[in-house]
JSON list of C-alpha atoms in Angstrom, two decimals:
[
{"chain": "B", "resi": 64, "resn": "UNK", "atom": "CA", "xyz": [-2.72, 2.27, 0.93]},
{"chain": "B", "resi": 65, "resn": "UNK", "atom": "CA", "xyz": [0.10, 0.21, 1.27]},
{"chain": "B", "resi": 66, "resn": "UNK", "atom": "CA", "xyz": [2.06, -0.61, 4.71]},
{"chain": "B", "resi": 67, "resn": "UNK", "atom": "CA", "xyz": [5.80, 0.69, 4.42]},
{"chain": "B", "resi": 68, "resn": "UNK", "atom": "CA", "xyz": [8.12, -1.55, 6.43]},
{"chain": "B", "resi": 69, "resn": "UNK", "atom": "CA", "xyz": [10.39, 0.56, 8.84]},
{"chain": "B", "resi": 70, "resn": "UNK", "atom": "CA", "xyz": [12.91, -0.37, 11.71]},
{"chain": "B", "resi": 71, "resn": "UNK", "atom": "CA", "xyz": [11.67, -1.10, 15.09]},
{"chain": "B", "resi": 72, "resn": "UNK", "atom": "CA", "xyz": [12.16, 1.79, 17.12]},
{"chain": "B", "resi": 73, "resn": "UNK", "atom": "CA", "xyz": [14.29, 1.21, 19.80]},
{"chain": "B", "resi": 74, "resn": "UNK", "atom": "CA", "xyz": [12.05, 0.63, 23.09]},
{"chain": "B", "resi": 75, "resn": "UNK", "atom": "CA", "xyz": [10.56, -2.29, 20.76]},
{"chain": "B", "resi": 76, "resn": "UNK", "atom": "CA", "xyz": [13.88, -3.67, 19.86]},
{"chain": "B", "resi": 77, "resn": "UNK", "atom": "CA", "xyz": [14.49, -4.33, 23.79]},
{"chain": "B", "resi": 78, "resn": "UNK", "atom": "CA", "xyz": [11.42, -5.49, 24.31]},
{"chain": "B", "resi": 79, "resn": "UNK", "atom": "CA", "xyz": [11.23, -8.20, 21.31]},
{"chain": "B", "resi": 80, "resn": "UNK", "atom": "CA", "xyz": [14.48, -9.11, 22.37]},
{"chain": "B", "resi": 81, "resn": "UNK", "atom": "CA", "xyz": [13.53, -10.19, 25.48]},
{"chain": "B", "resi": 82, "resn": "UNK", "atom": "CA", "xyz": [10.12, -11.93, 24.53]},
{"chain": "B", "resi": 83, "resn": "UNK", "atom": "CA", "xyz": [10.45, -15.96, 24.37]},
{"chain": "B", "resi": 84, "resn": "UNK", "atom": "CA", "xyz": [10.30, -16.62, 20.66]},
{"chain": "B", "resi": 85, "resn": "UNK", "atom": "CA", "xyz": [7.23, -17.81, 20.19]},
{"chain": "B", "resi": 86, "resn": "UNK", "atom": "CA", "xyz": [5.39, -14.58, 21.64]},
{"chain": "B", "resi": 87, "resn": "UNK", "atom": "CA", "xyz": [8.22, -12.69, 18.62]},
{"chain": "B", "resi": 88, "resn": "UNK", "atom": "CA", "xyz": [6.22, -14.82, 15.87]},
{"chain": "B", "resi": 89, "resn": "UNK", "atom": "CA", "xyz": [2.39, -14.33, 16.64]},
{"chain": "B", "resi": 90, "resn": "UNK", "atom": "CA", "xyz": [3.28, -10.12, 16.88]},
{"chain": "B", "resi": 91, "resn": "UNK", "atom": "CA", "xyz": [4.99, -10.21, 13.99]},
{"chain": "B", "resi": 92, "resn": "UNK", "atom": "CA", "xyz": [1.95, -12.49, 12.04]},
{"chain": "B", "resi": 93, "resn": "UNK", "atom": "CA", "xyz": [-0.30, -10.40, 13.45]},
{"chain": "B", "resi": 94, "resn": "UNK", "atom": "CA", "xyz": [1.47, -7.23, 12.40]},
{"chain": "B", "resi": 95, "resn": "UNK", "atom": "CA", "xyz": [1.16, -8.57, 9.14]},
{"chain": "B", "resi": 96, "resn": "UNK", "atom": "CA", "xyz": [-1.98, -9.95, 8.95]},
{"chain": "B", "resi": 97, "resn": "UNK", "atom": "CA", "xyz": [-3.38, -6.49, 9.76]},
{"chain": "B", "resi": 98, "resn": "UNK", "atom": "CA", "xyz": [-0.99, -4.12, 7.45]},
{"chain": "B", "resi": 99, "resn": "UNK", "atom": "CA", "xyz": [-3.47, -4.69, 4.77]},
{"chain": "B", "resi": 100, "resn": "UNK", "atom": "CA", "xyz": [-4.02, -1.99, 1.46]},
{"chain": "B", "resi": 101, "resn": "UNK", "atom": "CA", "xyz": [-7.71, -0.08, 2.09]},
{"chain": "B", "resi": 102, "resn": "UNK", "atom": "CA", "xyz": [-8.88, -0.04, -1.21]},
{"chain": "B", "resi": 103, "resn": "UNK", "atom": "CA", "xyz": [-7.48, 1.85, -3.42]},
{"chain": "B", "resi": 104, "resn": "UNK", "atom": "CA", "xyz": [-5.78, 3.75, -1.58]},
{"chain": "B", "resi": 105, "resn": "UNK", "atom": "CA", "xyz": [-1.80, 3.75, -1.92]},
{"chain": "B", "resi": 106, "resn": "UNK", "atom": "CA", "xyz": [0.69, 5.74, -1.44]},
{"chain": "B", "resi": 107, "resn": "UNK", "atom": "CA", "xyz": [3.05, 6.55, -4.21]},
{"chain": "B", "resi": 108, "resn": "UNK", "atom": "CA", "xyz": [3.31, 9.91, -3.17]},
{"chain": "B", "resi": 109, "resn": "UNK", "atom": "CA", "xyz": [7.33, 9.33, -1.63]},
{"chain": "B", "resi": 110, "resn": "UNK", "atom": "CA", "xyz": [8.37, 8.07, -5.38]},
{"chain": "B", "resi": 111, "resn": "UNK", "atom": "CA", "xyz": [6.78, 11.19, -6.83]},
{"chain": "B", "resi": 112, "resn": "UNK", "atom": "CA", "xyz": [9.27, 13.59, -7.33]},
{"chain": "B", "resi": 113, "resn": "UNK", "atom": "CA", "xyz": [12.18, 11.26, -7.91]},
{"chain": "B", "resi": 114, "resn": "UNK", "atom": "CA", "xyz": [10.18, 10.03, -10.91]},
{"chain": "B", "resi": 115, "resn": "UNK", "atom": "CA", "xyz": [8.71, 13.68, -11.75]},
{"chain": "B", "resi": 116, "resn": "UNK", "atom": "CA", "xyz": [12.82, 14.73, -11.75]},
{"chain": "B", "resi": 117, "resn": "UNK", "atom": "CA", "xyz": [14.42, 12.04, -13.32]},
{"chain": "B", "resi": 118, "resn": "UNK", "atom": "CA", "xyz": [12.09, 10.25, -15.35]},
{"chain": "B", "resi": 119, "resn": "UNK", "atom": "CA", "xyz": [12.03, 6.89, -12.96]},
{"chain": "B", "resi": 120, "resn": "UNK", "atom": "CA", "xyz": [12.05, 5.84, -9.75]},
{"chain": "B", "resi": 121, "resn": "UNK", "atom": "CA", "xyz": [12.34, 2.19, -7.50]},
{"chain": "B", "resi": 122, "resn": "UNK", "atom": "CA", "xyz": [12.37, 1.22, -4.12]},
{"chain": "B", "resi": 123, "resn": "UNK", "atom": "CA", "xyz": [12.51, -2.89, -3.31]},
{"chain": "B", "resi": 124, "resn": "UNK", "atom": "CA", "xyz": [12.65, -4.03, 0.09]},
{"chain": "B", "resi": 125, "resn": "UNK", "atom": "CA", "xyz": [12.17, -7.57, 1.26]},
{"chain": "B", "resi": 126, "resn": "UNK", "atom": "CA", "xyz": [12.54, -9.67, 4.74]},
{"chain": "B", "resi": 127, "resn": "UNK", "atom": "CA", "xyz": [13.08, -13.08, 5.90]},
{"chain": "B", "resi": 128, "resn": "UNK", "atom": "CA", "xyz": [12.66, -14.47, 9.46]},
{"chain": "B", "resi": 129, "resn": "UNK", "atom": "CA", "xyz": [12.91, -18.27, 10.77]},
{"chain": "B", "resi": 130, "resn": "UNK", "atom": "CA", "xyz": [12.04, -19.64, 14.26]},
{"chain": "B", "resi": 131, "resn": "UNK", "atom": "CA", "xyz": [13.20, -22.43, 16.07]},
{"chain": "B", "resi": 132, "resn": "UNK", "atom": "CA", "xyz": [13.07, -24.31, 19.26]},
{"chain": "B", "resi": 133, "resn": "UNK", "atom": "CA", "xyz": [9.12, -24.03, 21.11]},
{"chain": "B", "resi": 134, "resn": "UNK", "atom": "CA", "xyz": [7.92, -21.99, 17.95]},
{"chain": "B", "resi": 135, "resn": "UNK", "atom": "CA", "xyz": [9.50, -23.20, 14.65]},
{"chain": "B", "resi": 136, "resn": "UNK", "atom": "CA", "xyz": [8.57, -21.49, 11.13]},
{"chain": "B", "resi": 137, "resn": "UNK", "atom": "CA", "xyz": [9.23, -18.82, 8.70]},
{"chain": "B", "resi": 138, "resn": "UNK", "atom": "CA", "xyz": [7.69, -15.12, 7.56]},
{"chain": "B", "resi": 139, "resn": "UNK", "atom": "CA", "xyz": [8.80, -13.44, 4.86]},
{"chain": "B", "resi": 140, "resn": "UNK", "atom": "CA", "xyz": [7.97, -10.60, 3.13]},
{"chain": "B", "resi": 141, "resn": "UNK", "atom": "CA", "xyz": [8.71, -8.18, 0.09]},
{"chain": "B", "resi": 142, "resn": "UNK", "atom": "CA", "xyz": [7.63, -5.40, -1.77]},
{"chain": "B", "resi": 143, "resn": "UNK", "atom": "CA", "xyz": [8.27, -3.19, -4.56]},
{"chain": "B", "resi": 144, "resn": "UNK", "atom": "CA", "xyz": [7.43, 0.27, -5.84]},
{"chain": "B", "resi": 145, "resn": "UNK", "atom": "CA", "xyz": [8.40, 1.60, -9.34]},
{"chain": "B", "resi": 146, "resn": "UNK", "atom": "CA", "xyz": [7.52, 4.81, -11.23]},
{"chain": "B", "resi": 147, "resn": "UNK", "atom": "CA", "xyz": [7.62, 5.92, -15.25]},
{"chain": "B", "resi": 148, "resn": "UNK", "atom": "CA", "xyz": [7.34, 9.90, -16.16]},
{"chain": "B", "resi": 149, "resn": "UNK", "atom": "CA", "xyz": [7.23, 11.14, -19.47]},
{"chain": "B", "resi": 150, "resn": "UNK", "atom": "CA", "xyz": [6.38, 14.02, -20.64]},
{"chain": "B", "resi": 151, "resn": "UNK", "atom": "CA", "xyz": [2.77, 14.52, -19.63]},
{"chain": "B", "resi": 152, "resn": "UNK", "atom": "CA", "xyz": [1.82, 11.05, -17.90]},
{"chain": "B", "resi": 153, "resn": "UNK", "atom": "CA", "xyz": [3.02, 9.30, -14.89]},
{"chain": "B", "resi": 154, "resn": "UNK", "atom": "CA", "xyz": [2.55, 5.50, -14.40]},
{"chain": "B", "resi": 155, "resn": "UNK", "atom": "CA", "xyz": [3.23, 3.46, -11.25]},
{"chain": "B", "resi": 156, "resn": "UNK", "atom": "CA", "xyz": [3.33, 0.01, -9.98]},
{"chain": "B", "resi": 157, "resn": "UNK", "atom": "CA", "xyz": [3.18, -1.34, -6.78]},
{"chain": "B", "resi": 158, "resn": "UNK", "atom": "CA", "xyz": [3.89, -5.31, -5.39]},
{"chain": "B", "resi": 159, "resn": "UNK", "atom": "CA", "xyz": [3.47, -6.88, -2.36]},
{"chain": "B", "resi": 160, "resn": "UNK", "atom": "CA", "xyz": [3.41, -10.21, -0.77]},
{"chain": "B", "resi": 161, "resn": "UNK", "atom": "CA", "xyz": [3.78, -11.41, 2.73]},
{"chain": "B", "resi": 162, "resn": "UNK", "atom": "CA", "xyz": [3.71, -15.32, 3.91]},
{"chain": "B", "resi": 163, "resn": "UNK", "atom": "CA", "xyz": [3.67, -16.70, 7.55]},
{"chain": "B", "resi": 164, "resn": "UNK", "atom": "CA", "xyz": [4.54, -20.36, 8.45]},
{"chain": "B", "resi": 165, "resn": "UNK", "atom": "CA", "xyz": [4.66, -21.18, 11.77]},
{"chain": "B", "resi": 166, "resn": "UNK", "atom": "CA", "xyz": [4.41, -24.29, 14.15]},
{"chain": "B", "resi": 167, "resn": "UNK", "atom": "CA", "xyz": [3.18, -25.65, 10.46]},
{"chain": "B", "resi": 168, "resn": "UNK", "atom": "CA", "xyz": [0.01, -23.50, 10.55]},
{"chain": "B", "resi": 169, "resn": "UNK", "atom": "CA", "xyz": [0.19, -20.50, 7.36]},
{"chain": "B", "resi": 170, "resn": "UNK", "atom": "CA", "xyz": [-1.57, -18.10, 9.09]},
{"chain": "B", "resi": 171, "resn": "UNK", "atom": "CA", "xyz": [-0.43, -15.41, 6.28]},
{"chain": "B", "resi": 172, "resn": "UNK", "atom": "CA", "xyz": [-0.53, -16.27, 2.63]},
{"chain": "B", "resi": 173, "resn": "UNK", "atom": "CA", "xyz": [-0.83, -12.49, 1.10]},
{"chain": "B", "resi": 174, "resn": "UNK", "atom": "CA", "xyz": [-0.11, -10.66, -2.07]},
{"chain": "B", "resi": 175, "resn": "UNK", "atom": "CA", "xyz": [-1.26, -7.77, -3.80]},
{"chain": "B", "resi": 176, "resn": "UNK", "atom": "CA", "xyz": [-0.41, -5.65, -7.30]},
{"chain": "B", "resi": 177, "resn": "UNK", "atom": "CA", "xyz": [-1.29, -2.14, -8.14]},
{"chain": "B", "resi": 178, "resn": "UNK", "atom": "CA", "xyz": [-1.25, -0.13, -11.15]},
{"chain": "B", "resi": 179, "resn": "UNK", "atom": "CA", "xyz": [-1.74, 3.92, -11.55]},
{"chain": "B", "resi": 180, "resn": "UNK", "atom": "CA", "xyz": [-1.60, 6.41, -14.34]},
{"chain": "B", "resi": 181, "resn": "UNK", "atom": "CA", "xyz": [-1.84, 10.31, -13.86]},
{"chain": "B", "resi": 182, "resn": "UNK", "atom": "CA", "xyz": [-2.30, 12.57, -16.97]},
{"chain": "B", "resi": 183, "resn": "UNK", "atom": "CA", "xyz": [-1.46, 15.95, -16.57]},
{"chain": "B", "resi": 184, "resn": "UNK", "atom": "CA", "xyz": [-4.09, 17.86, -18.20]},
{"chain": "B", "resi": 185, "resn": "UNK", "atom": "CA", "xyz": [-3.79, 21.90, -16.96]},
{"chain": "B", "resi": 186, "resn": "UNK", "atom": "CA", "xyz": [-0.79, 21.99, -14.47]},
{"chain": "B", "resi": 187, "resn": "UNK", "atom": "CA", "xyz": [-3.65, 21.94, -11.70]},
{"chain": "B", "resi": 188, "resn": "UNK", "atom": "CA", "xyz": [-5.48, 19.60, -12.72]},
{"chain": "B", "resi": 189, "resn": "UNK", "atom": "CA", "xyz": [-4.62, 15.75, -13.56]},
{"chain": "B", "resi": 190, "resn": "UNK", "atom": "CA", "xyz": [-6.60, 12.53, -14.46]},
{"chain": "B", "resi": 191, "resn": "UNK", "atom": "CA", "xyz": [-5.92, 9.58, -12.97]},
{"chain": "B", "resi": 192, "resn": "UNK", "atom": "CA", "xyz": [-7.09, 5.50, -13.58]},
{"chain": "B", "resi": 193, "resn": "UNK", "atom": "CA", "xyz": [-6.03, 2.64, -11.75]},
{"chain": "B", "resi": 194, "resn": "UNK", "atom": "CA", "xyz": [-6.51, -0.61, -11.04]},
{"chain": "B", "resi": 195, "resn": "UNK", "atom": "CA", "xyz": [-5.77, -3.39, -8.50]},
{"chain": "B", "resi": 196, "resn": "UNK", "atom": "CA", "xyz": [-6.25, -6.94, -7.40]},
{"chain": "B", "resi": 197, "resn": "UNK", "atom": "CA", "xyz": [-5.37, -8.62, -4.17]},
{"chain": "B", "resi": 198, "resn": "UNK", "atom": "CA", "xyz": [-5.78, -12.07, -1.88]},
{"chain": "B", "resi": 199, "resn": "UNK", "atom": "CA", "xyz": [-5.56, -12.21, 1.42]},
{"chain": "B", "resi": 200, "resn": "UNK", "atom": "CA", "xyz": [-6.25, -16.00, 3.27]},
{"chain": "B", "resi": 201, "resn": "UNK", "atom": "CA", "xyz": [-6.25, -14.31, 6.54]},
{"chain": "B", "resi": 202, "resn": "UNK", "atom": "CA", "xyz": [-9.42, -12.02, 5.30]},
{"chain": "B", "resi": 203, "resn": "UNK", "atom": "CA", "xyz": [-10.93, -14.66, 3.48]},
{"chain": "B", "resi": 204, "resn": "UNK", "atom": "CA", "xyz": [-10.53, -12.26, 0.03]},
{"chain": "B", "resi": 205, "resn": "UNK", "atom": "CA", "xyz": [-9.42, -15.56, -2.67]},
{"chain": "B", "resi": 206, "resn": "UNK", "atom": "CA", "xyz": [-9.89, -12.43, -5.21]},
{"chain": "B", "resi": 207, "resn": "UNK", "atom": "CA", "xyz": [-10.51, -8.80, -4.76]},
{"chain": "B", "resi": 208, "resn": "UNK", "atom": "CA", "xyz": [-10.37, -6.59, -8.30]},
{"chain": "B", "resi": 209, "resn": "UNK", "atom": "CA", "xyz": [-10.99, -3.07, -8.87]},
{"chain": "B", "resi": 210, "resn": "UNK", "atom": "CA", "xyz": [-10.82, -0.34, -11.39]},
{"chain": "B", "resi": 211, "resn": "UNK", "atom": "CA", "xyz": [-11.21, 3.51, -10.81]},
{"chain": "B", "resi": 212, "resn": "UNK", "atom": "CA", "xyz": [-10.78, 6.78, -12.39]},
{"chain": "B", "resi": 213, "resn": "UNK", "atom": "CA", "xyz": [-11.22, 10.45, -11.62]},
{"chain": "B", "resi": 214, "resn": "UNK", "atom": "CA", "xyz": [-9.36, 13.80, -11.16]},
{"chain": "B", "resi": 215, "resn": "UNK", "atom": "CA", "xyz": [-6.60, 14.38, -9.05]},
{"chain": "B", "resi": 216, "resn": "UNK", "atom": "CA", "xyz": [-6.43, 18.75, -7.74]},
{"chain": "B", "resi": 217, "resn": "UNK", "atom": "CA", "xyz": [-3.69, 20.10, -7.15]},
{"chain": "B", "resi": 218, "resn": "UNK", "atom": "CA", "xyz": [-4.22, 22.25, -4.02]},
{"chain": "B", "resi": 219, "resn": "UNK", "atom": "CA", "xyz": [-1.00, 23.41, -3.12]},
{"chain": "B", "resi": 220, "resn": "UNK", "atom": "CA", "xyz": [2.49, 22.59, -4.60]},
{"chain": "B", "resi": 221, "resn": "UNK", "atom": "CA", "xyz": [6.26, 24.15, -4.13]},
{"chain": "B", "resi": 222, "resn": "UNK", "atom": "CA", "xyz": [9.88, 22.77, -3.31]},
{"chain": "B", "resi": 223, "resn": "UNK", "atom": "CA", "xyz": [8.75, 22.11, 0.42]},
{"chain": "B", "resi": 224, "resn": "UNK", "atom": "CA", "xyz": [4.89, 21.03, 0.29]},
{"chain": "B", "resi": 225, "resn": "UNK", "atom": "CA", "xyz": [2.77, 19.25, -1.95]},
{"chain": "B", "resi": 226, "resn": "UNK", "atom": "CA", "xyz": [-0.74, 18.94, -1.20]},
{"chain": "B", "resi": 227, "resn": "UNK", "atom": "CA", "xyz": [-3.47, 16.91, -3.41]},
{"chain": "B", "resi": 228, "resn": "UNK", "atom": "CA", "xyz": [-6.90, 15.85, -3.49]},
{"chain": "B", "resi": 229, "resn": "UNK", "atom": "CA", "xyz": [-8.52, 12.95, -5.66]},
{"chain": "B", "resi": 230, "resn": "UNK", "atom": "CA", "xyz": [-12.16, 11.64, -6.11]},
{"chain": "B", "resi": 231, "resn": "UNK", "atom": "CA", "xyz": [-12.71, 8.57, -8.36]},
{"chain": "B", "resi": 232, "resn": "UNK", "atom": "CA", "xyz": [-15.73, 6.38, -9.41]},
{"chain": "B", "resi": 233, "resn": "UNK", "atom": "CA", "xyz": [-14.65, 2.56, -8.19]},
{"chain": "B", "resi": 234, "resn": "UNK", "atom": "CA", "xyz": [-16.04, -0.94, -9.59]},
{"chain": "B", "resi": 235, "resn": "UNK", "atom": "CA", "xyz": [-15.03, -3.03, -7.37]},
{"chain": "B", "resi": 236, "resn": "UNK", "atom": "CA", "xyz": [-15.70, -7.05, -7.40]},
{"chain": "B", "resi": 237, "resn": "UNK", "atom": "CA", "xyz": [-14.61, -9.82, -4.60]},
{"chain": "B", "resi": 238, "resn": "UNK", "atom": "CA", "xyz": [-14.61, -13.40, -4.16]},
{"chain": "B", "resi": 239, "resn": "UNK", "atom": "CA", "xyz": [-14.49, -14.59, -0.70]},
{"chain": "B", "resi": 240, "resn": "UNK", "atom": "CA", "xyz": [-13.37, -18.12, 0.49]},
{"chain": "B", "resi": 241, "resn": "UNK", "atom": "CA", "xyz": [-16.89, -19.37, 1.81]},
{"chain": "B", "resi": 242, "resn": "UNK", "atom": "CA", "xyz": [-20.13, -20.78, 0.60]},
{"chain": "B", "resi": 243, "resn": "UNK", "atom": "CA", "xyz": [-22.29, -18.12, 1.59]},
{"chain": "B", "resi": 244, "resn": "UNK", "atom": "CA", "xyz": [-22.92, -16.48, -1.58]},
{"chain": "B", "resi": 245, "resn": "UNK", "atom": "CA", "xyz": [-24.94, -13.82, 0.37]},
{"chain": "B", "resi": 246, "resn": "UNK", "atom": "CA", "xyz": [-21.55, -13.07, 2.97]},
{"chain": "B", "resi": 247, "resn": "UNK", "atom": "CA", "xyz": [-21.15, -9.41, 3.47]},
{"chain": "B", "resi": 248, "resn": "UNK", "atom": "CA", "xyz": [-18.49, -8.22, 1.03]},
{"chain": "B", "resi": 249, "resn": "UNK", "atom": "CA", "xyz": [-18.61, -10.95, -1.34]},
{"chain": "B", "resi": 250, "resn": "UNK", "atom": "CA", "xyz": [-20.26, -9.50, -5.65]},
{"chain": "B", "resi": 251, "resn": "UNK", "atom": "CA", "xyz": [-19.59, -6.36, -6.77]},
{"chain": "B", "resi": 252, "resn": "UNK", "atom": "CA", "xyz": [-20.15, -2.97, -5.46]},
{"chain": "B", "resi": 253, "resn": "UNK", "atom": "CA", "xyz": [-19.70, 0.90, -6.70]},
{"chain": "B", "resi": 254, "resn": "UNK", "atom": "CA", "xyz": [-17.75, 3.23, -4.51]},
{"chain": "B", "resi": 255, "resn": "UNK", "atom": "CA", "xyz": [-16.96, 6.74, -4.17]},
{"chain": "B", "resi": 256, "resn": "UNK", "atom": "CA", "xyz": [-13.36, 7.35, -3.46]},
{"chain": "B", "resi": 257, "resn": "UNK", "atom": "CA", "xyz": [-11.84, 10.49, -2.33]},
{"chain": "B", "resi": 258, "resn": "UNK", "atom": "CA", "xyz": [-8.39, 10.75, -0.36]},
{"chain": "B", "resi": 259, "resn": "UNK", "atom": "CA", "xyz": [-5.70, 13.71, 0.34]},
{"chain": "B", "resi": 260, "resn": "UNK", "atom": "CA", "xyz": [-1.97, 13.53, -0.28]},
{"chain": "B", "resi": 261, "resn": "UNK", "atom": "CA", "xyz": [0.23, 15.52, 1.65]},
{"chain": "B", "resi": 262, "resn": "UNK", "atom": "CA", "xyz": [4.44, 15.64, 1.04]},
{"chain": "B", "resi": 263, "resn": "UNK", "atom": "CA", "xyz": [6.54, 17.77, 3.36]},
{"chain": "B", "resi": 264, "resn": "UNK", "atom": "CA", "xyz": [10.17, 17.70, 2.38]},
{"chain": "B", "resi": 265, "resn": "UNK", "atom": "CA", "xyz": [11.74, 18.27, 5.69]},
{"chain": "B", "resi": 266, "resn": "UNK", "atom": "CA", "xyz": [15.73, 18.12, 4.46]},
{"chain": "B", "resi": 267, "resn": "UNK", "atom": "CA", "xyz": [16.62, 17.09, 0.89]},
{"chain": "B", "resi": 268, "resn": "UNK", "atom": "CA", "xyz": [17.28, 13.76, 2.21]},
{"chain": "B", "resi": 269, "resn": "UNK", "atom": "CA", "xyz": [13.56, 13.90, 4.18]},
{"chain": "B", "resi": 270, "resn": "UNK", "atom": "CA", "xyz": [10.42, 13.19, 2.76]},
{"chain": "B", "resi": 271, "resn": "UNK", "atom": "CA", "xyz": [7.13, 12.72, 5.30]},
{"chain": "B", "resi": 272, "resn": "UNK", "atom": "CA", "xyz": [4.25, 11.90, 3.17]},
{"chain": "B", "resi": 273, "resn": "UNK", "atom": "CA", "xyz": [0.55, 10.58, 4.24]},
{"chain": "B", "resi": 274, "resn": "UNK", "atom": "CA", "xyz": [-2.62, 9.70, 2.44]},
{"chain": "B", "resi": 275, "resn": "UNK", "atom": "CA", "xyz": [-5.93, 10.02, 4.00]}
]
């Protein structure tokens, strides 16, 4: 699962606003310290029709923000999400990276990559293999790879909802920053992953889409 970045609403504007800066650059570290990807899964599901219609799809957003005065530093942030459909099989890609300098302490020094491929095989039915590797300093992960593969149902699907469900196999290996070679989380492990997509098209302009 990725984090998508969005506006502040409102009432958080204000209140930012107001905040010395210093207290504005620990919440927004810590926002992105914890908007971390669970696994494997991520949500393409908003580039999936706009690929599925036209054959390819993009979305790039990025951030910058510096600090000065009793809290000096920078955090920026980018990501990227691209899509390839033909005929048959659907491919996706997905980048992120986030960095945090402040006060001359990095307390974020993230990035992460994603790959997917779905192969339609009945109309109801796909196949689907990615893979994925990730660091985080804040988590300790120096590496984390994975590969998976599985089916992917399709339980419901029209012009307004789309509704899918995917299990997958999952080798996953990680390499944590300590000398504890027995540290929970650090070697290899086999996982069971299952998840379900859900798109409701609101208005032709609105998509809502989750993955759980």
């Amino acid at each position: 699962m990725t984090a998508t970045r969005l506006p502040w609403p409102p009432w958080m504007r204000c209140y930012a606003h107001n905040w010395p800066s210093g207290w504005r650059g620990m919440f927004t570290t810590a926002l992105l310290s914890l908007s971390s990807a669970a696994h494997a899964q991520v949500n393409v599901e908003p580039l999936r029709q706009q690929v599925t219609d036209a054959g390819f799809g993009a979305r790039i957003s990025a951030s910058a923000t510096s600090y000065a005065g009793n809290t000096q530093g920078v955090i920026f942030g980018t990501s990227a999400l691209g899509g390839l459909h033909i005929e048959r099989q659907t491919s996706y890609v997905v980048l992120s990276g986030d960095y945090a300098r402040l006060n001359g302490v990095v307390s974020v020094a993230k990035w992460f990559a994603h790959a997917r491929h779905n192969y339609d095989l009945f109309g109801w039915l796909l196949w689907e293999a990615y893979g994925q590797v990730e660091s985080d300093r804040f988590r300790r992960v120096t590496l984390r790879e994975l590969v998976g593969t599985g089916p992917r149902f399709v339980l419901h699907r029209d012009d307004t909802l789309e509704l899918f469900y995917g299990a997958s196999y999952m080798y996953e290996h990680t390499k944590l920053d300590t000398i504890d070679r027995s540290a929970a989380g650090e070697g290899n492990a086999h996982r069971f992953s299952n998840y379900l997509a859900l798109t409701l098209r609101a208005h032709e302009r609105i998509a809502l889409s989750s993955v759980t």
